[in-house]
Structure formats: structure tokens, C-alpha cells
Amino acid sequence: MSKAVVVFSGGQDSTTCLIQALSQFDEVHGITFDYGQRHREEIEIAKQLASHFKLASHKVMDVTLLNELAISALTRDSIPVSNDLMDNGLPNTFVPGRNILFLTLAGIYAYQLGADVIITGVCETDFSGYPDCRNEFIQSMQTALMKGMDQQLEIRTPLMWLNKAETWALADKYHSLELVRHQTLTCYNGLIGDGCGTCPACLLRKNGLEEYLANPEAIQAQLAEKCHN
């Protein structure tokens, strides 16, 4: 029996990965992290979607210790979300160590479940300036987890080389564009669906959707070519 663990935030990217995984694996397990994030409504969205999709299991983990260490606009309500980069060249929504922690815990969960695949929705093509979304980092984490647990484990990143329009195309391929559009939460300000429309996450999502809806056939062809390769 094939099993996968999906790192699941309830946002557009992880929900699209989850929908795809349901067609590829016998058992799909979700893991969601509560790190005291600014847009914590996403946790409730993740619970609702996990129930909707009847996941084999859905674990919500309290990792609020991350909030104590990682100062970011996503962990401090007092820091407004900005479209400008900080002095170190990173967005102020970057949470240092977040994906290191998440993938480590997902790896432990996969070990306990007997799953040999972890799926995460990180993406380098629509790179938001987060170093822990790069393919190089993912490959390094995969190697570390396999060596540290002496077990075969693959970290799959279905969106790594897709742009946002192609991510919408992937949701549409699985007949889930409307669900992803209206029932997921990507907005840094915690608004479901189309969100606030002004934060960096909303702008990326909105521009990608408009691009896809303007020319769905061509973008589906681009997606098919990338998936084939």
C-alpha cells in the first residue's frame, strides 16, 4: 500500500498538492503546523479540507516554540506585512527555520506511518525570496532525513518548477479549481478565497489566476510539457 504525508497548510499550493496526491497514493496523511502564525485561520481551513477529502489521518502539531525564536511579519502582529525586502534581502514574511522544522517533523511522522514519501508545495519558480523553498534545500533535507533515520524517504515538490498560472492549471486538471479558489486560505492577512488582494501572497495568487483564465488551453499545454519532462 502506497502512503504519503502531505505538509498541509490549507493554502492554494498545499491543497493542490493534496488533491493530486489523493489520485496517486492509496493512503494520504496530512500534517498541519500551528506555529502561532498571523494567518492562523488557515489551521481551521486545513481541518475542514482534511475532513472534506477524508484523509487517512490529519495531525495538527503545536510548534509554537518556533514563534518564540523566529521573528517575522507572520509571527508578530506588530510587524506589518510589507512588499519591500529587509536589509538582508529577504521578505519580512520569511520565517527562519520553518521548513527545516516542518520537514523534519513530517519525516518523523512518515517514519511512524511507514510512508516513504513527503509532499510539500514549495516552489522555486515563483520564488518569494524564501531560501527554504529552493530545490537545493529540499534535496539537502531529503538526504539528511534518510541518513538520520536510515530509511528511504523521498520529498516530492510537485510545484517546484511551476509558475502560479500552471499551479492553477494543475488544480483545474483535477477538477478542483473552484474549490481551491474559494475554500483555501493563502492571504497573509487571514482572509479566505481571493483574500485581501494586496499582500504579496494574494497578488501572486491573483495574477496567476488571471493569467490562467485568460488562456487555459495554452497553460494546460505548458503544464503537460513540464510534467512530462
Coordinates of N, CA and C in Angstrom, one line a residue:
M1 N 0.8 -1.2 0.0 CA 0.0 0.0 0.0 C 0.9 1.2 0.0
S2 N 0.7 2.1 -1.0 CA 1.5 3.4 -1.1 C 0.9 4.4 -0.1
K3 N 1.8 5.1 0.6 CA 1.4 6.1 1.6 C 2.2 7.3 1.4
A4 N 1.6 8.5 1.6 CA 2.3 9.8 1.5 C 1.8 10.7 2.6
V5 N 2.7 11.5 3.1 CA 2.4 12.5 4.1 C 2.5 13.9 3.4
V6 N 1.4 14.7 3.4 CA 1.4 16.0 2.8 C 1.5 17.1 3.9
V7 N 2.5 17.9 3.7 CA 2.6 19.1 4.6 C 1.5 20.1 4.1
F8 N 0.5 20.2 5.0 CA -0.7 20.8 4.6 C -1.1 22.0 5.4
S9 N -1.1 23.2 4.7 CA -1.4 24.4 5.4 C -2.8 24.9 5.2
G10 N -3.5 24.3 4.2 CA -4.8 24.8 3.9 C -4.8 26.0 2.9
G11 N -3.6 26.2 2.3 CA -3.5 27.3 1.3 C -3.6 26.7 -0.1
Q12 N -3.5 27.5 -1.1 CA -3.6 27.1 -2.5 C -2.6 26.0 -2.9
D13 N -1.4 26.2 -2.6 CA -0.3 25.3 -3.0 C -0.4 23.9 -2.4
S14 N -0.5 23.9 -1.1 CA -0.6 22.6 -0.4 C -1.9 21.8 -0.7
T15 N -3.0 22.6 -0.9 CA -4.2 21.9 -1.2 C -4.2 21.3 -2.6
T16 N -3.6 22.0 -3.5 CA -3.4 21.5 -4.9 C -2.5 20.2 -4.8
C17 N -1.5 20.2 -4.0 CA -0.6 19.0 -3.9 C -1.4 17.9 -3.2
L18 N -2.2 18.2 -2.3 CA -3.0 17.2 -1.6 C -4.0 16.5 -2.6
I19 N -4.7 17.3 -3.4 CA -5.6 16.8 -4.4 C -4.9 15.9 -5.3
Q20 N -3.8 16.3 -5.8 CA -3.0 15.4 -6.7 C -2.6 14.1 -6.0
A21 N -2.1 14.2 -4.8 CA -1.7 13.0 -4.0 C -2.8 12.0 -3.8
L22 N -4.0 12.5 -3.7 CA -5.2 11.6 -3.5 C -5.4 10.7 -4.7
S23 N -5.0 11.1 -5.9 CA -5.1 10.3 -7.1 C -3.9 9.4 -7.3
Q24 N -2.9 9.6 -6.5 CA -1.6 8.9 -6.7 C -1.2 7.8 -5.6
F25 N -1.9 8.0 -4.5 CA -1.5 7.1 -3.3 C -2.7 6.4 -2.7
D26 N -2.5 5.3 -2.2 CA -3.6 4.5 -1.5 C -4.0 5.2 -0.2
E27 N -3.0 5.8 0.5 CA -3.3 6.5 1.7 C -2.6 7.8 1.7
V28 N -3.3 8.9 2.1 CA -2.8 10.2 2.1 C -3.0 10.7 3.5
H29 N -1.9 11.1 4.2 CA -2.0 11.7 5.5 C -1.6 13.1 5.5
G30 N -2.3 14.0 6.2 CA -1.9 15.4 6.3 C -1.3 15.8 7.6
I31 N -0.3 16.7 7.6 CA 0.2 17.2 8.8 C 0.2 18.8 8.7
T32 N -0.4 19.4 9.7 CA -0.5 20.9 9.7 C 0.2 21.4 10.9
F33 N 0.8 22.5 10.8 CA 1.6 23.1 11.9 C 1.1 24.4 12.4
D34 N 0.8 24.4 13.7 CA 0.4 25.6 14.4 C 1.6 26.2 15.1
Y35 N 2.1 27.3 14.4 CA 3.3 28.0 15.0 C 3.0 29.4 15.5
G36 N 1.7 29.6 15.8 CA 1.3 30.9 16.2 C 1.3 31.9 15.1
Q37 N 1.0 31.4 13.8 CA 1.1 32.3 12.7 C 0.1 33.3 12.6
R38 N 0.4 34.4 11.9 CA -0.5 35.5 11.8 C -1.8 35.1 11.2
H39 N -1.8 34.3 10.1 CA -3.0 33.9 9.4 C -3.4 32.5 9.9
R40 N -3.6 32.4 11.3 CA -3.9 31.1 11.9 C -5.2 30.5 11.5
E41 N -6.1 31.3 10.9 CA -7.4 30.8 10.4 C -7.1 29.6 9.4
E42 N -5.9 29.6 8.8 CA -5.6 28.5 7.9 C -5.7 27.2 8.5
I43 N -5.4 27.1 9.9 CA -5.5 25.8 10.5 C -6.9 25.2 10.5
E44 N -7.9 26.1 10.7 CA -9.3 25.6 10.7 C -9.7 25.2 9.3
I45 N -9.1 26.0 8.3 CA -9.4 25.7 6.9 C -8.8 24.3 6.6
A46 N -7.6 24.1 7.1 CA -6.9 22.8 6.8 C -7.7 21.6 7.4
K47 N -8.3 21.8 8.6 CA -9.1 20.8 9.3 C -10.3 20.5 8.4
Q48 N -11.0 21.6 8.0 CA -12.2 21.4 7.1 C -11.9 20.7 5.9
L49 N -10.8 21.0 5.2 CA -10.5 20.4 3.9 C -10.0 18.9 4.2
A50 N -9.3 18.7 5.2 CA -8.9 17.3 5.5 C -10.2 16.4 5.7
S51 N -11.2 17.0 6.4 CA -12.4 16.2 6.6 C -13.1 16.0 5.3
H52 N -13.2 17.1 4.5 CA -13.8 17.0 3.2 C -13.2 15.9 2.3
F53 N -11.9 15.8 2.3 CA -11.2 14.9 1.4 C -11.0 13.5 2.1
K54 N -11.5 13.4 3.3 CA -11.5 12.1 4.0 C -10.0 11.5 4.0
L55 N -9.1 12.3 4.5 CA -7.7 11.9 4.6 C -7.6 10.7 5.6
A56 N -6.6 9.8 5.4 CA -6.4 8.7 6.3 C -6.1 9.2 7.7
S57 N -5.4 10.3 7.8 CA -5.2 10.9 9.1 C -4.9 12.4 8.9
H58 N -5.1 13.2 9.9 CA -4.7 14.6 9.8 C -4.2 15.1 11.2
K59 N -2.9 15.3 11.2 CA -2.3 15.7 12.5 C -2.1 17.2 12.5
V60 N -2.5 17.9 13.6 CA -2.2 19.3 13.7 C -1.2 19.4 14.9
M61 N 0.0 19.8 14.6 CA 1.0 19.9 15.6 C 1.3 21.2 16.2
D62 N 1.4 21.3 17.5 CA 1.7 22.6 18.1 C 3.2 22.8 18.1
V63 N 3.7 23.7 17.3 CA 5.1 24.0 17.2 C 5.3 25.5 17.5
T64 N 4.5 26.0 18.5 CA 4.6 27.4 18.8 C 6.0 27.9 19.4
L65 N 6.8 26.9 19.7 CA 8.2 27.2 20.1 C 8.9 28.0 19.0
L66 N 8.5 27.7 17.7 CA 9.1 28.4 16.6 C 8.8 29.9 16.7
N67 N 7.6 30.2 17.2 CA 7.2 31.6 17.3 C 8.1 32.4 18.2
E68 N 8.6 31.7 19.3 CA 9.4 32.3 20.3 C 10.8 32.7 19.7
L69 N 11.2 31.9 18.7 CA 12.6 32.1 18.1 C 12.6 32.9 16.8
A70 N 11.6 32.7 16.0 CA 11.6 33.3 14.7 C 10.7 34.6 14.6
I71 N 11.4 35.7 14.5 CA 10.7 37.0 14.4 C 10.4 37.3 13.0
S72 N 9.1 37.5 12.6 CA 8.7 37.7 11.2 C 7.4 38.4 11.2
A73 N 7.0 38.9 10.1 CA 5.7 39.5 10.0 C 4.6 38.4 10.1
L74 N 5.0 37.2 9.9 CA 4.0 36.1 10.0 C 3.9 35.5 11.4
T75 N 4.8 36.0 12.3 CA 4.7 35.5 13.7 C 4.5 36.7 14.7
R76 N 4.5 37.9 14.2 CA 4.3 39.0 15.1 C 3.2 40.0 14.4
D77 N 2.1 40.1 15.1 CA 1.0 41.0 14.6 C 1.5 42.5 14.6
S78 N 2.5 42.8 15.4 CA 3.0 44.1 15.5 C 3.9 44.5 14.3
I79 N 4.3 43.5 13.4 CA 5.1 43.8 12.3 C 4.2 43.8 11.0
P80 N 3.9 44.9 10.4 CA 3.0 44.8 9.2 C 3.6 44.1 8.0
V81 N 2.8 43.3 7.3 CA 3.3 42.6 6.1 C 3.7 43.7 5.1
S82 N 4.9 43.5 4.5 CA 5.4 44.5 3.6 C 5.8 43.9 2.3
N83 N 5.7 44.7 1.2 CA 6.1 44.2 -0.1 C 7.6 44.5 -0.4
D84 N 8.2 45.2 0.6 CA 9.6 45.6 0.4 C 10.5 44.5 1.1
L85 N 11.7 44.4 0.6 CA 12.7 43.5 1.2 C 13.4 44.1 2.4
M86 N 13.8 43.2 3.3 CA 14.5 43.7 4.5 C 16.0 44.0 4.1
D87 N 16.8 44.4 5.0 CA 18.2 44.8 4.8 C 19.0 43.5 4.3
N88 N 18.5 42.3 4.7 CA 19.2 41.1 4.3 C 18.8 40.6 3.0
G89 N 17.9 41.3 2.3 CA 17.4 40.9 1.0 C 16.2 39.9 1.0
L90 N 15.7 39.6 2.2 CA 14.6 38.7 2.3 C 13.3 39.4 2.7
P91 N 12.2 38.8 2.3 CA 10.9 39.5 2.7 C 10.7 39.4 4.2
N92 N 9.9 40.3 4.7 CA 9.7 40.3 6.2 C 8.7 39.2 6.6
T93 N 8.2 38.5 5.6 CA 7.3 37.3 5.9 C 8.1 36.0 6.0
F94 N 9.4 36.1 5.8 CA 10.2 34.9 5.9 C 10.3 34.5 7.4
V95 N 10.0 33.2 7.6 CA 10.1 32.6 9.0 C 11.3 31.7 9.0
P96 N 12.5 32.2 9.6 CA 13.7 31.4 9.5 C 13.5 30.0 10.2
G97 N 13.9 29.0 9.5 CA 13.9 27.6 10.1 C 12.5 26.9 9.9
R98 N 11.6 27.6 9.4 CA 10.2 27.0 9.3 C 10.2 25.7 8.5
N99 N 10.7 25.7 7.3 CA 10.6 24.4 6.5 C 11.6 23.4 7.0
I100 N 12.7 23.8 7.7 CA 13.6 22.8 8.3 C 12.8 22.1 9.3
L101 N 12.1 22.8 10.2 CA 11.4 22.2 11.3 C 10.2 21.3 10.7
F102 N 9.5 21.9 9.8 CA 8.3 21.2 9.3 C 8.7 19.9 8.6
L103 N 9.7 19.9 7.8 CA 10.1 18.7 7.0 C 10.7 17.7 8.0
T104 N 11.4 18.1 9.0 CA 11.9 17.2 10.0 C 10.8 16.5 10.7
L105 N 9.8 17.2 11.2 CA 8.6 16.6 11.9 C 7.8 15.7 10.9
A106 N 7.6 16.2 9.7 CA 6.9 15.4 8.7 C 7.7 14.1 8.4
G107 N 9.0 14.1 8.4 CA 9.8 12.9 8.2 C 9.6 11.9 9.4
I108 N 9.5 12.4 10.6 CA 9.3 11.6 11.8 C 7.9 11.0 11.7
Y109 N 7.0 11.8 11.3 CA 5.6 11.3 11.1 C 5.5 10.2 10.1
A110 N 6.2 10.4 8.9 CA 6.2 9.4 7.9 C 6.8 8.1 8.3
Y111 N 7.9 8.3 9.1 CA 8.6 7.1 9.6 C 7.6 6.2 10.5
Q112 N 6.8 6.9 11.3 CA 5.9 6.2 12.2 C 4.8 5.5 11.4
L113 N 4.4 6.2 10.3 CA 3.3 5.6 9.5 C 3.7 4.6 8.5
G114 N 5.0 4.5 8.3 CA 5.5 3.6 7.2 C 5.4 4.2 5.8
A115 N 5.3 5.5 5.8 CA 5.2 6.2 4.5 C 6.6 6.6 4.0
D116 N 6.9 6.4 2.7 CA 8.2 6.8 2.2 C 8.2 8.0 1.3
V117 N 7.1 8.8 1.3 CA 7.0 10.0 0.5 C 6.4 11.1 1.4
I118 N 7.1 12.3 1.3 CA 6.6 13.5 1.9 C 6.3 14.4 0.7
I119 N 5.2 15.1 0.8 CA 4.9 16.1 -0.3 C 4.7 17.4 0.3
T120 N 5.4 18.4 -0.3 CA 5.3 19.8 0.1 C 5.1 20.7 -1.1
G121 N 4.4 21.8 -0.9 CA 4.1 22.7 -2.0 C 5.1 23.8 -2.3
V122 N 6.3 23.7 -1.8 CA 7.3 24.8 -2.0 C 7.6 24.9 -3.5
C123 N 8.0 26.1 -3.9 CA 8.1 26.4 -5.3 C 9.3 27.4 -5.5
E124 N 10.2 27.0 -6.4 CA 11.3 27.9 -6.7 C 11.0 28.9 -7.9
T125 N 10.1 28.5 -8.8 CA 9.8 29.3 -9.9 C 9.2 30.6 -9.6
D126 N 8.2 30.5 -8.7 CA 7.5 31.7 -8.2 C 8.2 32.1 -6.9
F127 N 9.5 32.1 -6.9 CA 10.3 32.3 -5.7 C 10.0 33.6 -5.0
S128 N 9.5 33.5 -3.7 CA 9.1 34.6 -3.0 C 10.3 35.2 -2.1
G129 N 11.5 34.7 -2.4 CA 12.6 35.2 -1.7 C 12.9 34.3 -0.5
Y130 N 12.3 33.2 -0.4 CA 12.5 32.3 0.8 C 13.6 31.2 0.4
P131 N 14.7 31.2 1.1 CA 15.7 30.3 0.8 C 15.3 28.8 1.1
D132 N 14.3 28.6 2.0 CA 13.9 27.2 2.3 C 12.8 26.7 1.3
C133 N 12.7 27.4 0.2 CA 11.8 26.9 -0.9 C 12.6 26.5 -2.1
R134 N 13.9 26.5 -2.0 CA 14.7 26.2 -3.2 C 14.9 24.7 -3.3
N135 N 15.0 24.2 -4.5 CA 15.2 22.8 -4.7 C 16.5 22.3 -4.0
E136 N 17.5 23.1 -4.0 CA 18.8 22.7 -3.4 C 18.6 22.4 -1.9
F137 N 17.8 23.2 -1.3 CA 17.4 23.0 0.2 C 16.7 21.7 0.3
I138 N 15.6 21.4 -0.5 CA 14.8 20.2 -0.4 C 15.7 19.0 -0.6
Q139 N 16.6 19.0 -1.5 CA 17.4 17.8 -1.7 C 18.3 17.6 -0.5
S140 N 18.8 18.7 0.1 CA 19.6 18.5 1.2 C 18.9 17.9 2.4
M141 N 17.6 18.4 2.6 CA 16.8 17.9 3.7 C 16.5 16.4 3.5
Q142 N 16.2 16.0 2.2 CA 15.9 14.6 1.9 C 17.1 13.8 2.3
T143 N 18.3 14.2 1.9 CA 19.5 13.4 2.3 C 19.7 13.3 3.8
A144 N 19.5 14.5 4.5 CA 19.7 14.5 5.9 C 18.7 13.5 6.6
L145 N 17.4 13.6 6.2 CA 16.4 12.7 6.8 C 16.7 11.2 6.6
M146 N 17.1 10.9 5.4 CA 17.4 9.5 5.1 C 18.6 9.0 5.9
K147 N 19.6 9.8 6.0 CA 20.8 9.4 6.8 C 20.5 9.4 8.3
G148 N 19.7 10.4 8.7 CA 19.4 10.4 10.2 C 18.4 9.3 10.7
M149 N 17.6 8.8 9.7 CA 16.6 7.8 10.2 C 16.9 6.4 9.5
D150 N 18.0 6.4 8.7 CA 18.4 5.2 8.0 C 17.2 4.5 7.3
Q151 N 16.5 5.3 6.5 CA 15.3 4.8 5.8 C 15.1 5.6 4.5
Q152 N 14.6 4.9 3.5 CA 14.3 5.5 2.2 C 13.2 6.5 2.4
L153 N 13.4 7.7 1.9 CA 12.4 8.7 2.0 C 12.6 9.7 0.9
E154 N 11.5 10.0 0.2 CA 11.5 11.0 -0.9 C 10.7 12.2 -0.5
I155 N 11.2 13.4 -0.7 CA 10.5 14.6 -0.6 C 10.1 15.1 -2.0
R156 N 8.8 15.0 -2.3 CA 8.3 15.4 -3.6 C 7.8 16.9 -3.5
T157 N 8.1 17.6 -4.6 CA 7.7 19.0 -4.7 C 7.0 19.2 -6.0
P158 N 5.7 18.9 -6.2 CA 5.1 18.9 -7.5 C 5.0 20.3 -8.1
L159 N 5.2 21.3 -7.3 CA 5.1 22.7 -7.8 C 6.4 23.4 -8.0
M160 N 7.5 22.7 -7.7 CA 8.8 23.3 -7.7 C 9.1 24.2 -8.9
W161 N 8.8 23.6 -10.1 CA 9.1 24.4 -11.3 C 7.9 24.9 -12.0
L162 N 6.8 25.0 -11.3 CA 5.6 25.6 -11.9 C 5.4 27.1 -11.5
N163 N 4.9 27.9 -12.5 CA 4.6 29.2 -12.1 C 3.1 29.2 -11.5
K164 N 2.6 30.4 -11.1 CA 1.3 30.3 -10.4 C 0.2 30.0 -11.3
A165 N 0.3 30.4 -12.6 CA -0.7 30.1 -13.6 C -0.8 28.6 -13.8
E166 N 0.4 27.9 -13.8 CA 0.4 26.5 -14.0 C 0.0 25.7 -12.8
T167 N 0.1 26.4 -11.6 CA -0.4 25.7 -10.4 C -1.9 25.8 -10.4
W168 N -2.5 26.8 -10.9 CA -4.0 26.9 -11.1 C -4.4 25.8 -12.1
A169 N -3.6 25.7 -13.2 CA -3.9 24.7 -14.2 C -3.9 23.3 -13.6
L170 N -3.0 23.0 -12.7 CA -2.9 21.7 -12.0 C -4.2 21.4 -11.2
A171 N -4.7 22.5 -10.5 CA -5.9 22.3 -9.7 C -7.1 22.0 -10.7
D172 N -7.1 22.7 -11.8 CA -8.1 22.6 -12.8 C -8.1 21.2 -13.5
K173 N -6.9 20.7 -13.6 CA -6.7 19.3 -14.2 C -7.4 18.3 -13.4
Y174 N -7.4 18.5 -12.1 CA -8.1 17.6 -11.1 C -9.5 18.1 -10.8
H175 N -10.1 19.0 -11.6 CA -11.5 19.4 -11.5 C -11.7 20.1 -10.1
S176 N -10.7 20.8 -9.7 CA -10.8 21.4 -8.3 C -10.5 22.9 -8.3
L177 N -10.5 23.6 -9.5 CA -10.1 25.0 -9.5 C -11.1 25.8 -8.6
E178 N -12.4 25.6 -8.7 CA -13.3 26.4 -7.9 C -13.1 26.1 -6.4
L179 N -12.9 24.9 -6.0 CA -12.7 24.6 -4.6 C -11.4 25.3 -4.1
V180 N -10.3 25.2 -4.9 CA -9.1 25.8 -4.4 C -9.2 27.3 -4.4
R181 N -10.0 27.9 -5.3 CA -10.1 29.3 -5.4 C -10.9 29.8 -4.2
H182 N -12.0 29.1 -3.8 CA -12.9 29.7 -2.8 C -12.8 29.1 -1.4
Q183 N -12.1 27.9 -1.3 CA -12.1 27.3 0.0 C -10.7 27.2 0.6
T184 N -9.7 27.8 0.0 CA -8.3 27.7 0.6 C -8.0 29.1 1.1
L185 N -6.9 29.2 2.0 CA -6.5 30.4 2.5 C -5.0 30.6 2.3
T186 N -4.7 31.6 1.5 CA -3.3 31.9 1.1 C -2.9 33.3 1.7
C187 N -3.9 34.1 1.9 CA -3.7 35.5 2.3 C -2.9 35.7 3.6
Y188 N -1.9 36.5 3.6 CA -1.1 36.7 4.8 C -2.0 37.4 5.9
N189 N -3.1 38.1 5.5 CA -4.0 38.7 6.5 C -5.1 37.9 6.9
G190 N -5.1 36.6 6.5 CA -6.1 35.6 7.0 C -7.4 35.6 6.4
L191 N -7.6 36.1 5.2 CA -8.9 36.1 4.5 C -9.0 35.0 3.5
I192 N -10.0 34.2 3.6 CA -10.2 33.0 2.8 C -10.5 33.4 1.3
G193 N -10.3 32.5 0.4 CA -10.6 32.7 -1.0 C -9.7 33.7 -1.7
D194 N -10.2 34.7 -2.3 CA -9.4 35.7 -3.0 C -8.6 36.6 -2.1
G195 N -8.9 36.6 -0.8 CA -8.1 37.2 0.2 C -8.2 38.8 0.2
C196 N -7.2 39.4 0.8 CA -7.2 40.9 0.9 C -6.9 41.5 -0.4
G197 N -6.2 40.8 -1.3 CA -5.9 41.4 -2.7 C -4.7 42.3 -2.7
T198 N -4.1 42.5 -1.6 CA -3.0 43.5 -1.6 C -1.7 42.9 -1.0
C199 N -1.7 41.9 -0.2 CA -0.5 41.3 0.4 C 0.3 40.5 -0.7
P200 N 1.6 40.3 -0.5 CA 2.3 39.6 -1.6 C 1.7 38.2 -2.0
A201 N 1.2 37.5 -1.1 CA 0.6 36.2 -1.4 C -0.6 36.3 -2.3
C202 N -1.4 37.3 -1.9 CA -2.7 37.5 -2.7 C -2.4 38.0 -4.1
L203 N -1.4 38.9 -4.2 CA -1.1 39.4 -5.5 C -0.5 38.3 -6.4
L204 N 0.3 37.4 -5.9 CA 0.9 36.3 -6.7 C -0.2 35.4 -7.1
R205 N -1.1 35.1 -6.2 CA -2.2 34.2 -6.5 C -3.2 34.8 -7.5
K206 N -3.5 36.0 -7.4 CA -4.5 36.7 -8.2 C -3.9 36.8 -9.7
N207 N -2.6 37.2 -9.8 CA -2.0 37.4 -11.1 C -1.9 36.0 -11.8
G208 N -1.6 35.0 -11.1 CA -1.6 33.7 -11.7 C -2.9 33.2 -12.2
L209 N -4.0 33.5 -11.4 CA -5.3 33.0 -11.8 C -5.8 33.8 -13.0
E210 N -5.5 35.1 -13.1 CA -5.9 35.9 -14.2 C -5.2 35.4 -15.5
E211 N -3.9 35.1 -15.3 CA -3.1 34.6 -16.5 C -3.7 33.2 -17.0
Y212 N -4.0 32.4 -16.0 CA -4.6 31.1 -16.4 C -5.9 31.2 -17.1
L213 N -6.8 32.0 -16.5 CA -8.2 32.1 -17.0 C -8.2 32.8 -18.4
A214 N -7.2 33.6 -18.7 CA -7.1 34.3 -20.0 C -6.7 33.3 -21.1
N215 N -6.0 32.2 -20.7 CA -5.5 31.3 -21.8 C -5.3 29.9 -21.2
P216 N -6.4 29.3 -20.8 CA -6.3 28.0 -20.1 C -5.7 26.9 -21.0
E217 N -6.0 26.8 -22.3 CA -5.5 25.8 -23.1 C -4.0 25.8 -23.2
A218 N -3.5 27.0 -23.4 CA -2.0 27.1 -23.6 C -1.3 26.8 -22.3
I219 N -1.9 27.2 -21.2 CA -1.2 26.9 -19.9 C -1.3 25.5 -19.5
Q220 N -2.4 24.8 -19.9 CA -2.5 23.4 -19.6 C -1.5 22.7 -20.5
A221 N -1.2 23.2 -21.7 CA -0.2 22.6 -22.5 C 1.2 22.7 -21.9
Q222 N 1.5 23.9 -21.3 CA 2.8 24.2 -20.6 C 2.9 23.2 -19.5
L223 N 1.8 23.1 -18.7 CA 1.8 22.2 -17.6 C 2.1 20.7 -18.0
A224 N 1.5 20.3 -19.0 CA 1.7 18.9 -19.5 C 3.1 18.7 -20.0
E225 N 3.7 19.7 -20.6 CA 5.1 19.6 -21.0 C 6.0 19.5 -19.8
K226 N 5.8 20.3 -18.8 CA 6.6 20.3 -17.6 C 6.5 18.9 -16.9
C227 N 5.3 18.5 -16.8 CA 5.0 17.2 -16.1 C 5.6 16.0 -16.8
H228 N 5.6 16.1 -18.2 CA 6.1 15.1 -19.0 C 7.7 15.0 -18.8
N229 N 8.3 16.2 -18.7 CA 9.7 16.2 -18.6 C 10.1 15.9 -17.2

